[in-house]
Amino acid sequence: MIAIGGVIGAGLFVGSGSGIAAAGPGILLSYALVGAMVVLVMRMLGEMAAANPSSGSFSAYADRAIGRWAGFSIGWLYWFFWVVVLAVEATAGAKILEGWVPAVPQWGWALIVMIVLTVSNLASVSSYGEFEFWFAGIKVVAIAVFILLGALAIFGVLPGSSHAASGLGNLTGHGGFLPNGPGAILTGVLLVVFSFMGSEIVTLAAAESEDPRRAVAKATNSVIWRIAVFYLGSIFVVVSLLKWDDPAILKSGSYVAALDAMGIPHAGQVMDVVVLTAVLSCLNSGLYTASRMAFSLGRRGDAPRSFARTSGRGVPQTAILASVAFGFVAVGFNYLWPDTVFLFLLNSSGAIALFVWLVICFSQLRMRGIILRENPERLVVRMWLFPYLTWATIGVISFVLVYMLTDPAGRKQVLLSVLAAVLVVAVALIRDRVSGGGSGSGDAVTSSERADAVTPS
């Protein structure tokens, strides 16, 4: 369920409207391009994770395949990305909750949400899984119902709906499928690419499951239909049901506008519940992911050793508390200095998702040979058309990063993220030189046991 719901982030519900406004129905191609890229990246990560499950995931594989500096750098950058996300999502959830219960101030709701999810993560890994199971379930059901009702409304057979049957005419009837030209597809890519971040969480969580290799293989094999149904399916409904330039898409949000068009009562409140669920899911997963990455870094000597200690229930409490502490600090920055300090943090973590995907690609290029040499029987998930598709994916991700430099907002994110990456890599290289170098411990990569995984519970 974590694998199914993991690709459905709040960005899908909140950010899709701006993508539709920029690219028209052609936003479907933007989602398809990014979706294909994520499928390929997940296939590469699945190959490595199925062979060697590790709670450090791609950071542990980069440690072994590229060098200890790479594992250190991408691990800490990824941790930084998620603690900033904690602040963003806590604030977003607090805004919705304050609208329902204004007696509690927004900062109070942010505090309550963070505390509840921190307690659940501290309790046991099964508590995280239980929360995420229900969060994912709500998101999956909401999207499935939305697609079903939307399809009925498009062809005018939805009971109780006053929406006239539009068929598929809206896809080409208002300036064509690409009303703003083919270049708008790339603009759409920049707007939607970050809503896919989080797909890789399942490989971290699988390390704590009872049968990690089977879990990773199953999740990796299902990523194609998950993206096709949840992203392409739901956006297809929106752009078929509504004119792409309908003012309501930007004013109310694409999903609320579509529900209003279907005649669904209280559409805004319904979507608030779904968005809040997605926000809480992201918070829950973000705290889990940040703490497990910190745990893995601690196990490899790249973070304080206390991060690697676990409780009797197999929970890395210090890593969780350290991650949530930085999350609270970021929330404070968001309230005190939203347009200066927090904006800097937000922009300096903005392109890290693409850096992570690049590192996964380069790691897989080398890890395939290592796995075949040491444990060929563990190669149960294989990257398609290796190494050609791996190199093609590297080319596409690099192109997206370069194209971001042509966009004012994207340029700031890329440059500040590169600055953050350069600083972290510099620290890693200095540490390596001081400690005498080395290719890294290999974490769980060379061990037949899940040495880097937290005890399943």
CSV table of C-alpha atoms in Angstrom, one decimal:
chain,number,residue,atom,x,y,z
A,1,MET,CA,0.0,0.0,0.0
A,2,ILE,CA,2.9,2.3,0.7
A,3,ALA,CA,4.1,1.6,-2.9
A,4,ILE,CA,0.7,2.3,-4.4
A,5,GLY,CA,0.1,5.5,-2.5
A,6,GLY,CA,3.7,6.7,-2.5
A,7,VAL,CA,3.4,8.2,-6.0
A,8,ILE,CA,0.4,10.3,-5.0
A,9,GLY,CA,1.7,13.4,-3.4
A,10,ALA,CA,-0.1,16.6,-2.4
A,11,GLY,CA,1.6,18.2,-5.5
A,12,LEU,CA,-0.7,16.2,-7.8
A,13,PHE,CA,-3.8,17.8,-6.2
A,14,VAL,CA,-2.5,21.3,-5.6
A,15,GLY,CA,0.0,21.9,-8.4
A,16,SER,CA,-1.6,20.4,-11.5
A,17,GLY,CA,-3.7,23.5,-12.2
A,18,SER,CA,-0.7,25.6,-13.1
A,19,GLY,CA,0.6,22.9,-15.4
A,20,ILE,CA,-2.7,22.7,-17.2
A,21,ALA,CA,-2.8,26.4,-17.6
A,22,ALA,CA,0.7,26.5,-19.0
A,23,ALA,CA,0.5,23.5,-21.5
A,24,GLY,CA,-3.2,22.9,-22.0
A,25,PRO,CA,-4.1,19.3,-22.7
A,26,GLY,CA,-0.5,18.8,-23.7
A,27,ILE,CA,0.2,18.6,-20.0
A,28,LEU,CA,-0.6,14.9,-20.5
A,29,LEU,CA,2.7,14.6,-22.5
A,30,SER,CA,4.5,16.4,-19.7
A,31,TYR,CA,3.2,13.9,-17.1
A,32,ALA,CA,3.9,11.0,-19.5
A,33,LEU,CA,7.6,12.1,-20.0
A,34,VAL,CA,8.3,12.6,-16.3
A,35,GLY,CA,6.4,9.4,-15.5
A,36,ALA,CA,8.5,7.4,-18.0
A,37,MET,CA,11.7,8.9,-16.4
A,38,VAL,CA,10.5,7.9,-12.9
A,39,VAL,CA,9.6,4.4,-14.1
A,40,LEU,CA,13.2,4.0,-15.4
A,41,VAL,CA,14.8,5.4,-12.3
A,42,MET,CA,12.7,3.2,-10.1
A,43,ARG,CA,13.6,0.1,-12.2
A,44,MET,CA,17.3,0.9,-11.6
A,45,LEU,CA,16.8,1.4,-7.9
A,46,GLY,CA,14.6,-1.7,-7.7
A,47,GLU,CA,17.4,-3.7,-9.3
A,48,MET,CA,19.9,-2.6,-6.6
A,49,ALA,CA,17.4,-2.7,-3.7
A,50,ALA,CA,16.1,-6.2,-4.5
A,51,ALA,CA,19.7,-7.5,-4.6
A,52,ASN,CA,20.7,-5.7,-1.4
A,53,PRO,CA,17.9,-4.3,0.7
A,54,SER,CA,19.1,-1.4,2.8
A,55,SER,CA,17.5,1.4,4.8
A,56,GLY,CA,20.1,3.7,3.2
A,57,SER,CA,18.9,2.7,-0.3
A,58,PHE,CA,20.5,4.8,-3.0
A,59,SER,CA,22.9,6.5,-0.5
A,60,ALA,CA,24.3,3.1,0.5
A,61,TYR,CA,24.6,2.0,-3.2
A,62,ALA,CA,26.4,5.2,-4.1
A,63,ASP,CA,28.7,4.6,-1.2
A,64,ARG,CA,29.7,1.3,-2.7
A,65,ALA,CA,29.5,2.0,-6.4
A,66,ILE,CA,30.9,5.6,-6.7
A,67,GLY,CA,32.7,6.2,-3.5
A,68,ARG,CA,32.1,7.1,0.2
A,69,TRP,CA,32.0,10.8,-0.7
A,70,ALA,CA,29.0,10.1,-3.0
A,71,GLY,CA,27.1,8.1,-0.4
A,72,PHE,CA,27.8,10.8,2.3
A,73,SER,CA,26.8,13.7,0.0
A,74,ILE,CA,23.6,12.3,-1.5
A,75,GLY,CA,22.5,10.9,1.9
A,76,TRP,CA,22.8,14.3,3.7
A,77,LEU,CA,21.3,16.2,0.7
A,78,TYR,CA,18.3,13.8,0.7
A,79,TRP,CA,17.9,14.2,4.5
A,80,PHE,CA,18.0,18.0,4.0
A,81,PHE,CA,15.4,17.8,1.3
A,82,TRP,CA,13.0,15.9,3.5
A,83,VAL,CA,13.4,18.1,6.7
A,84,VAL,CA,12.5,21.1,4.5
A,85,VAL,CA,9.5,19.2,3.1
A,86,LEU,CA,8.4,18.6,6.7
A,87,ALA,CA,8.1,22.3,7.2
A,88,VAL,CA,6.2,22.9,3.9
A,89,GLU,CA,3.7,20.1,4.5
A,90,ALA,CA,3.2,20.9,8.2
A,91,THR,CA,2.3,24.5,7.2
A,92,ALA,CA,0.0,23.3,4.4
A,93,GLY,CA,-1.8,20.9,6.7
A,94,ALA,CA,-2.1,23.6,9.4
A,95,LYS,CA,-3.8,26.0,7.0
A,96,ILE,CA,-6.5,23.5,6.2
A,97,LEU,CA,-7.1,22.6,9.8
A,98,GLU,CA,-7.2,26.2,10.9
A,99,GLY,CA,-9.9,26.7,8.3
A,100,TRP,CA,-11.9,24.0,10.0
A,101,VAL,CA,-11.1,25.0,13.6
A,102,PRO,CA,-10.0,28.6,13.7
A,103,ALA,CA,-9.9,28.7,17.5
A,104,VAL,CA,-6.5,26.9,17.2
A,105,PRO,CA,-3.9,29.1,15.5
A,106,GLN,CA,-2.0,27.8,12.5
A,107,TRP,CA,1.2,27.4,14.3
A,108,GLY,CA,-0.6,25.3,16.9
A,109,TRP,CA,-2.0,22.9,14.3
A,110,ALA,CA,1.5,22.6,12.8
A,111,LEU,CA,2.8,21.7,16.2
A,112,ILE,CA,0.0,19.2,16.9
A,113,VAL,CA,0.5,17.5,13.5
A,114,MET,CA,4.2,17.2,13.9
A,115,ILE,CA,4.0,15.8,17.5
A,116,VAL,CA,1.4,13.2,16.6
A,117,LEU,CA,3.4,11.8,13.7
A,118,THR,CA,6.6,12.0,15.7
A,119,VAL,CA,5.0,9.9,18.4
A,120,SER,CA,3.7,7.4,15.9
A,121,ASN,CA,7.2,7.0,14.3
A,122,LEU,CA,8.8,6.6,17.7
A,123,ALA,CA,6.4,3.9,18.7
A,124,SER,CA,7.5,1.3,16.0
A,125,VAL,CA,8.0,0.9,12.3
A,126,SER,CA,4.6,-0.9,12.2
A,127,SER,CA,3.0,2.4,13.5
A,128,TYR,CA,4.4,4.2,10.5
A,129,GLY,CA,3.2,1.5,8.2
A,130,GLU,CA,-0.3,1.5,9.7
A,131,PHE,CA,-0.6,5.3,9.4
A,132,GLU,CA,0.7,5.2,5.8
A,133,PHE,CA,-1.6,2.3,4.9
A,134,TRP,CA,-4.7,4.3,5.8
A,135,PHE,CA,-3.4,7.5,4.3
A,136,ALA,CA,-2.5,5.7,1.0
A,137,GLY,CA,-5.9,3.9,1.1
A,138,ILE,CA,-7.8,7.2,1.3
A,139,LYS,CA,-5.7,8.7,-1.6
A,140,VAL,CA,-6.1,5.6,-3.8
A,141,VAL,CA,-9.9,5.4,-3.2
A,142,ALA,CA,-10.3,9.2,-3.8
A,143,ILE,CA,-8.4,9.0,-7.1
A,144,ALA,CA,-10.3,5.9,-8.3
A,145,VAL,CA,-13.7,7.4,-7.5
A,146,PHE,CA,-12.7,10.7,-9.2
A,147,ILE,CA,-11.7,8.9,-12.4
A,148,LEU,CA,-14.9,6.8,-12.4
A,149,LEU,CA,-17.2,9.8,-11.8
A,150,GLY,CA,-15.2,11.9,-14.3
A,151,ALA,CA,-15.5,9.3,-17.0
A,152,LEU,CA,-19.2,9.1,-16.5
A,153,ALA,CA,-19.6,12.9,-16.6
A,154,ILE,CA,-17.5,13.2,-19.7
A,155,PHE,CA,-20.0,11.1,-21.6
A,156,GLY,CA,-23.0,12.6,-19.9
A,157,VAL,CA,-24.1,9.5,-18.0
A,158,LEU,CA,-23.3,10.6,-14.4
A,159,PRO,CA,-26.6,10.5,-12.4
A,160,GLY,CA,-27.5,13.9,-11.0
A,161,SER,CA,-24.9,15.8,-12.9
A,162,SER,CA,-26.0,18.8,-15.0
A,163,HIS,CA,-22.7,18.8,-16.9
A,164,ALA,CA,-23.2,18.5,-20.6
A,165,ALA,CA,-21.5,15.5,-22.3
A,166,SER,CA,-18.2,16.9,-23.6
A,167,GLY,CA,-16.7,13.6,-24.9
A,168,LEU,CA,-13.1,14.1,-25.8
A,169,GLY,CA,-13.7,17.4,-27.6
A,170,ASN,CA,-12.0,19.5,-25.0
A,171,LEU,CA,-8.7,17.8,-25.8
A,172,THR,CA,-8.5,19.5,-29.2
A,173,GLY,CA,-11.3,22.0,-29.3
A,174,HIS,CA,-9.8,25.1,-27.8
A,175,GLY,CA,-6.6,26.0,-29.7
A,176,GLY,CA,-5.7,22.4,-30.3
A,177,PHE,CA,-3.9,19.8,-28.1
A,178,LEU,CA,-0.9,22.1,-27.8
A,179,PRO,CA,-2.5,25.6,-27.6
A,180,ASN,CA,0.7,27.2,-26.4
A,181,GLY,CA,3.0,25.3,-28.8
A,182,PRO,CA,5.3,22.2,-28.3
A,183,GLY,CA,7.6,24.2,-26.0
A,184,ALA,CA,4.9,24.2,-23.4
A,185,ILE,CA,5.4,20.5,-22.9
A,186,LEU,CA,8.9,21.2,-21.4
A,187,THR,CA,7.4,24.1,-19.3
A,188,GLY,CA,4.9,21.5,-18.0
A,189,VAL,CA,7.7,19.1,-17.2
A,190,LEU,CA,9.3,21.7,-14.9
A,191,LEU,CA,5.9,22.2,-13.1
A,192,VAL,CA,5.1,18.6,-12.6
A,193,VAL,CA,8.5,16.9,-12.1
A,194,PHE,CA,8.6,17.5,-8.3
A,195,SER,CA,5.2,16.0,-7.7
A,196,PHE,CA,6.7,12.6,-8.4
A,197,MET,CA,9.3,12.9,-5.6
A,198,GLY,CA,8.8,10.2,-3.0
A,199,SER,CA,8.5,7.2,-5.3
A,200,GLU,CA,11.8,5.9,-3.9
A,201,ILE,CA,10.6,5.7,-0.3
A,202,VAL,CA,9.3,2.2,-0.8
A,203,THR,CA,12.9,0.9,-1.2
A,204,LEU,CA,13.8,2.3,2.2
A,205,ALA,CA,10.6,0.9,3.8
A,206,ALA,CA,11.1,-2.5,2.2
A,207,ALA,CA,14.3,-3.0,4.1
A,208,GLU,CA,12.2,-3.3,7.2
A,209,SER,CA,9.7,-5.7,5.8
A,210,GLU,CA,9.6,-9.4,6.4
A,211,ASP,CA,10.5,-10.3,2.8
A,212,PRO,CA,12.4,-7.2,1.4
A,213,ARG,CA,13.4,-8.7,-1.9
A,214,ARG,CA,9.9,-9.8,-2.8
A,215,ALA,CA,8.5,-6.4,-1.6
A,216,VAL,CA,10.9,-4.4,-3.7
A,217,ALA,CA,10.4,-6.5,-6.8
A,218,LYS,CA,6.6,-6.2,-6.5
A,219,ALA,CA,6.7,-2.5,-5.9
A,220,THR,CA,9.1,-1.9,-8.8
A,221,ASN,CA,7.0,-3.9,-11.2
A,222,SER,CA,3.8,-2.1,-10.4
A,223,VAL,CA,5.2,1.5,-10.7
A,224,ILE,CA,4.1,1.7,-14.4
A,225,TRP,CA,0.4,1.1,-13.8
A,226,ARG,CA,0.5,3.3,-10.7
A,227,ILE,CA,1.7,6.3,-12.6
A,228,ALA,CA,-0.5,5.6,-15.6
A,229,VAL,CA,-3.7,5.3,-13.5
A,230,PHE,CA,-3.2,7.9,-10.8
A,231,TYR,CA,-1.4,10.7,-12.7
A,232,LEU,CA,-2.3,10.3,-16.3
A,233,GLY,CA,-5.8,8.9,-15.6
A,234,SER,CA,-6.9,11.7,-13.3
A,235,ILE,CA,-5.3,14.5,-15.3
A,236,PHE,CA,-6.9,13.0,-18.5
A,237,VAL,CA,-10.3,13.3,-16.7
A,238,VAL,CA,-9.7,17.0,-15.8
A,239,VAL,CA,-8.6,18.1,-19.3
A,240,SER,CA,-11.4,16.1,-21.0
A,241,LEU,CA,-14.1,17.4,-18.7
A,242,LEU,CA,-13.0,21.1,-18.6
A,243,LYS,CA,-11.7,23.6,-21.1
A,244,TRP,CA,-8.0,23.9,-20.4
A,245,ASP,CA,-8.3,27.7,-20.1
A,246,ASP,CA,-11.3,27.5,-17.7
A,247,PRO,CA,-10.5,30.2,-15.0
A,248,ALA,CA,-11.8,27.8,-12.3
A,249,ILE,CA,-8.8,25.5,-12.8
A,250,LEU,CA,-6.4,28.1,-11.5
A,251,LYS,CA,-8.9,29.8,-9.1
A,252,SER,CA,-10.2,26.7,-7.3
A,253,GLY,CA,-7.7,24.0,-8.4
A,254,SER,CA,-8.1,21.4,-11.2
A,255,TYR,CA,-9.7,18.7,-9.1
A,256,VAL,CA,-12.1,21.0,-7.3
A,257,ALA,CA,-13.1,22.6,-10.6
A,258,ALA,CA,-13.7,19.1,-12.1
A,259,LEU,CA,-15.8,18.0,-9.1
A,260,ASP,CA,-17.8,21.3,-9.3
A,261,ALA,CA,-18.4,20.6,-13.0
A,262,MET,CA,-19.7,17.1,-12.1
A,263,GLY,CA,-22.2,18.6,-9.7
A,264,ILE,CA,-20.5,17.0,-6.6
A,265,PRO,CA,-21.7,19.0,-3.6
A,266,HIS,CA,-19.1,20.6,-1.3
A,267,ALA,CA,-16.3,19.8,-3.7
A,268,GLY,CA,-13.9,22.2,-2.0
A,269,GLN,CA,-14.4,20.5,1.4
A,270,VAL,CA,-14.1,17.1,-0.2
A,271,MET,CA,-10.8,18.0,-1.7
A,272,ASP,CA,-9.6,19.6,1.5
A,273,VAL,CA,-10.0,16.2,3.2
A,274,VAL,CA,-8.1,14.5,0.3
A,275,VAL,CA,-5.3,17.1,0.3
A,276,LEU,CA,-5.0,17.0,4.1
A,277,THR,CA,-4.6,13.2,3.8
A,278,ALA,CA,-1.9,13.6,1.1
A,279,VAL,CA,-0.2,16.2,3.3
A,280,LEU,CA,-0.2,14.0,6.4
A,281,SER,CA,1.0,11.1,4.3
A,282,CYS,CA,3.9,13.2,3.0
A,283,LEU,CA,4.7,14.3,6.5
A,284,ASN,CA,4.6,10.8,7.8
A,285,SER,CA,6.8,9.5,5.0
A,286,GLY,CA,9.1,12.5,5.2
A,287,LEU,CA,9.9,11.9,8.8
A,288,TYR,CA,10.3,8.2,8.3
A,289,THR,CA,12.6,8.7,5.3
A,290,ALA,CA,14.7,11.4,6.9
A,291,SER,CA,15.2,9.4,10.0
A,292,ARG,CA,16.1,6.2,8.1
A,293,MET,CA,18.6,8.0,6.0
A,294,ALA,CA,20.2,9.5,9.1
A,295,PHE,CA,20.2,6.0,10.6
A,296,SER,CA,22.0,4.6,7.6
A,297,LEU,CA,24.6,7.5,7.6
A,298,GLY,CA,25.2,6.8,11.3
A,299,ARG,CA,25.8,3.1,10.6
A,300,ARG,CA,28.4,4.0,8.0
A,301,GLY,CA,30.1,6.5,10.2
A,302,ASP,CA,28.9,9.5,8.1
A,303,ALA,CA,26.7,10.8,10.9
A,304,PRO,CA,26.9,10.7,14.7
A,305,ARG,CA,27.0,7.1,15.9
A,306,SER,CA,24.0,7.8,18.2
A,307,PHE,CA,21.9,8.0,15.0
A,308,ALA,CA,22.5,4.3,14.5
A,309,ARG,CA,21.2,3.2,17.9
A,310,THR,CA,17.8,1.6,18.0
A,311,SER,CA,15.3,1.1,20.7
A,312,GLY,CA,14.0,-2.3,21.8
A,313,ARG,CA,11.3,-2.0,19.2
A,314,GLY,CA,14.0,-1.5,16.5
A,315,VAL,CA,13.3,2.2,16.1
A,316,PRO,CA,16.2,4.7,15.6
A,317,GLN,CA,14.9,7.2,18.1
A,318,THR,CA,17.8,9.6,18.0
A,319,ALA,CA,17.7,9.8,14.2
A,320,ILE,CA,13.9,10.5,14.4
A,321,LEU,CA,14.3,13.2,17.1
A,322,ALA,CA,17.2,14.9,15.3
A,323,SER,CA,15.2,14.9,12.0
A,324,VAL,CA,12.0,16.3,13.6
A,325,ALA,CA,14.1,18.9,15.5
A,326,PHE,CA,15.4,20.3,12.3
A,327,GLY,CA,11.9,20.0,10.9
A,328,PHE,CA,10.6,22.2,13.8
A,329,VAL,CA,13.4,24.7,13.2
A,330,ALA,CA,12.4,24.9,9.5
A,331,VAL,CA,8.7,25.4,10.5
A,332,GLY,CA,9.9,28.3,12.7
A,333,PHE,CA,11.7,29.8,9.7
A,334,ASN,CA,8.6,29.4,7.6
A,335,TYR,CA,6.6,31.5,10.1
A,336,LEU,CA,9.3,34.0,11.1
A,337,TRP,CA,11.1,34.6,7.8
A,338,PRO,CA,9.0,33.0,5.0
A,339,ASP,CA,10.4,35.2,2.2
A,340,THR,CA,14.1,35.2,3.2
A,341,VAL,CA,15.6,32.3,5.3
A,342,PHE,CA,12.9,29.7,4.5
A,343,LEU,CA,12.7,30.7,0.8
A,344,PHE,CA,16.5,30.1,0.7
A,345,LEU,CA,16.1,26.7,2.3
A,346,LEU,CA,13.3,25.8,-0.1
A,347,ASN,CA,15.2,26.9,-3.2
A,348,SER,CA,18.4,25.2,-2.1
A,349,SER,CA,16.6,21.9,-1.8
A,350,GLY,CA,14.5,22.3,-4.9
A,351,ALA,CA,16.6,20.4,-7.4
A,352,ILE,CA,17.8,17.7,-5.1
A,353,ALA,CA,15.2,15.3,-6.3
A,354,LEU,CA,16.9,15.4,-9.8
A,355,PHE,CA,20.3,15.0,-8.2
A,356,VAL,CA,19.1,11.9,-6.4
A,357,TRP,CA,17.8,10.4,-9.6
A,358,LEU,CA,21.1,11.1,-11.3
A,359,VAL,CA,23.0,9.4,-8.5
A,360,ILE,CA,20.7,6.3,-8.8
A,361,CYS,CA,21.5,6.1,-12.5
A,362,PHE,CA,25.3,6.3,-12.1
A,363,SER,CA,25.3,3.9,-9.2
A,364,GLN,CA,23.3,1.3,-11.1
A,365,LEU,CA,25.8,1.5,-14.0
A,366,ARG,CA,28.5,0.1,-11.6
A,367,MET,CA,26.4,-1.9,-9.2
A,368,ARG,CA,25.2,-4.2,-12.0
A,369,GLY,CA,28.7,-5.5,-12.5
A,370,ILE,CA,29.3,-5.8,-8.7
A,371,ILE,CA,26.1,-7.8,-8.2
A,372,LEU,CA,26.9,-10.1,-11.1
A,373,ARG,CA,30.5,-10.6,-9.8
A,374,GLU,CA,29.5,-11.2,-6.2
A,375,ASN,CA,25.9,-12.5,-6.0
A,376,PRO,CA,24.5,-13.1,-9.4
A,377,GLU,CA,21.5,-15.0,-8.0
A,378,ARG,CA,20.3,-11.8,-6.4
A,379,LEU,CA,19.7,-10.1,-9.7
A,380,VAL,CA,16.0,-10.8,-9.6
A,381,VAL,CA,15.0,-7.3,-11.0
A,382,ARG,CA,16.8,-6.2,-14.1
A,383,MET,CA,17.0,-2.8,-15.7
A,384,TRP,CA,15.6,-2.9,-19.2
A,385,LEU,CA,18.1,-2.6,-22.2
A,386,PHE,CA,21.0,-2.0,-19.9
A,387,PRO,CA,23.1,0.2,-20.2
A,388,TYR,CA,21.4,2.1,-23.0
A,389,LEU,CA,18.3,3.1,-21.2
A,390,THR,CA,20.3,4.0,-18.1
A,391,TRP,CA,22.4,6.4,-20.2
A,392,ALA,CA,19.3,7.7,-21.9
A,393,THR,CA,17.7,8.5,-18.5
A,394,ILE,CA,20.9,10.3,-17.4
A,395,GLY,CA,20.6,12.4,-20.6
A,396,VAL,CA,17.0,13.3,-20.0
A,397,ILE,CA,17.5,14.3,-16.3
A,398,SER,CA,20.5,16.4,-17.3
A,399,PHE,CA,18.4,18.1,-20.0
A,400,VAL,CA,15.7,18.9,-17.5
A,401,LEU,CA,18.3,20.5,-15.2
A,402,VAL,CA,19.8,22.5,-18.0
A,403,TYR,CA,16.3,23.6,-19.2
A,404,MET,CA,15.5,24.7,-15.7
A,405,LEU,CA,18.2,27.3,-16.1
A,406,THR,CA,16.1,29.0,-18.7
A,407,ASP,CA,13.2,29.5,-16.3
A,408,PRO,CA,13.7,32.3,-13.6
A,409,ALA,CA,12.2,30.2,-10.7
A,410,GLY,CA,13.9,27.0,-11.9
A,411,ARG,CA,17.3,28.8,-12.4
A,412,LYS,CA,17.3,29.9,-8.7
A,413,GLN,CA,16.5,26.4,-7.5
A,414,VAL,CA,19.2,24.8,-9.7
A,415,LEU,CA,21.9,27.2,-8.7
A,416,LEU,CA,21.1,27.2,-5.0
A,417,SER,CA,20.8,23.4,-5.0
A,418,VAL,CA,24.1,23.1,-6.8
A,419,LEU,CA,25.6,25.4,-4.1
A,420,ALA,CA,24.2,23.1,-1.4
A,421,ALA,CA,25.6,20.1,-3.2
A,422,VAL,CA,29.0,21.6,-3.7
A,423,LEU,CA,29.3,22.4,0.0
A,424,VAL,CA,28.2,18.9,1.1
A,425,VAL,CA,30.6,17.3,-1.4
A,426,ALA,CA,33.4,19.5,-0.2
A,427,VAL,CA,32.8,18.4,3.3
A,428,ALA,CA,32.7,14.7,2.2
A,429,LEU,CA,36.0,15.0,0.3
A,430,ILE,CA,37.7,16.8,3.2
A,431,ARG,CA,36.5,14.0,5.5
A,432,ASP,CA,37.8,11.3,3.1
A,433,ARG,CA,41.2,13.0,2.9
A,434,VAL,CA,41.5,13.5,6.7
A,435,SER,CA,40.5,9.8,7.4
A,436,GLY,CA,42.7,8.5,4.7
A,437,GLY,CA,40.1,7.9,1.9
A,438,GLY,CA,38.5,4.6,1.3
A,439,SER,CA,35.7,3.4,-0.9
A,440,GLY,CA,33.2,3.2,1.9
A,441,SER,CA,31.9,0.4,4.1
A,442,GLY,CA,29.5,-0.8,1.5
A,443,ASP,CA,26.7,-0.7,4.2
A,444,ALA,CA,24.4,-3.6,3.5
A,445,VAL,CA,25.6,-3.9,0.0
A,446,THR,CA,28.1,-6.7,0.4
A,447,SER,CA,26.4,-8.5,3.2
A,448,SER,CA,24.0,-11.3,2.9
A,449,GLU,CA,22.3,-10.0,6.0
A,450,ARG,CA,20.4,-6.8,6.1
A,451,ALA,CA,23.0,-5.2,8.4
A,452,ASP,CA,21.9,-1.7,7.6
A,453,ALA,CA,18.2,-2.4,8.0
A,454,VAL,CA,16.4,-1.6,11.2
A,455,THR,CA,15.0,-4.6,13.0
A,456,PRO,CA,11.5,-5.4,11.5
A,457,SER,CA,8.6,-5.0,13.9
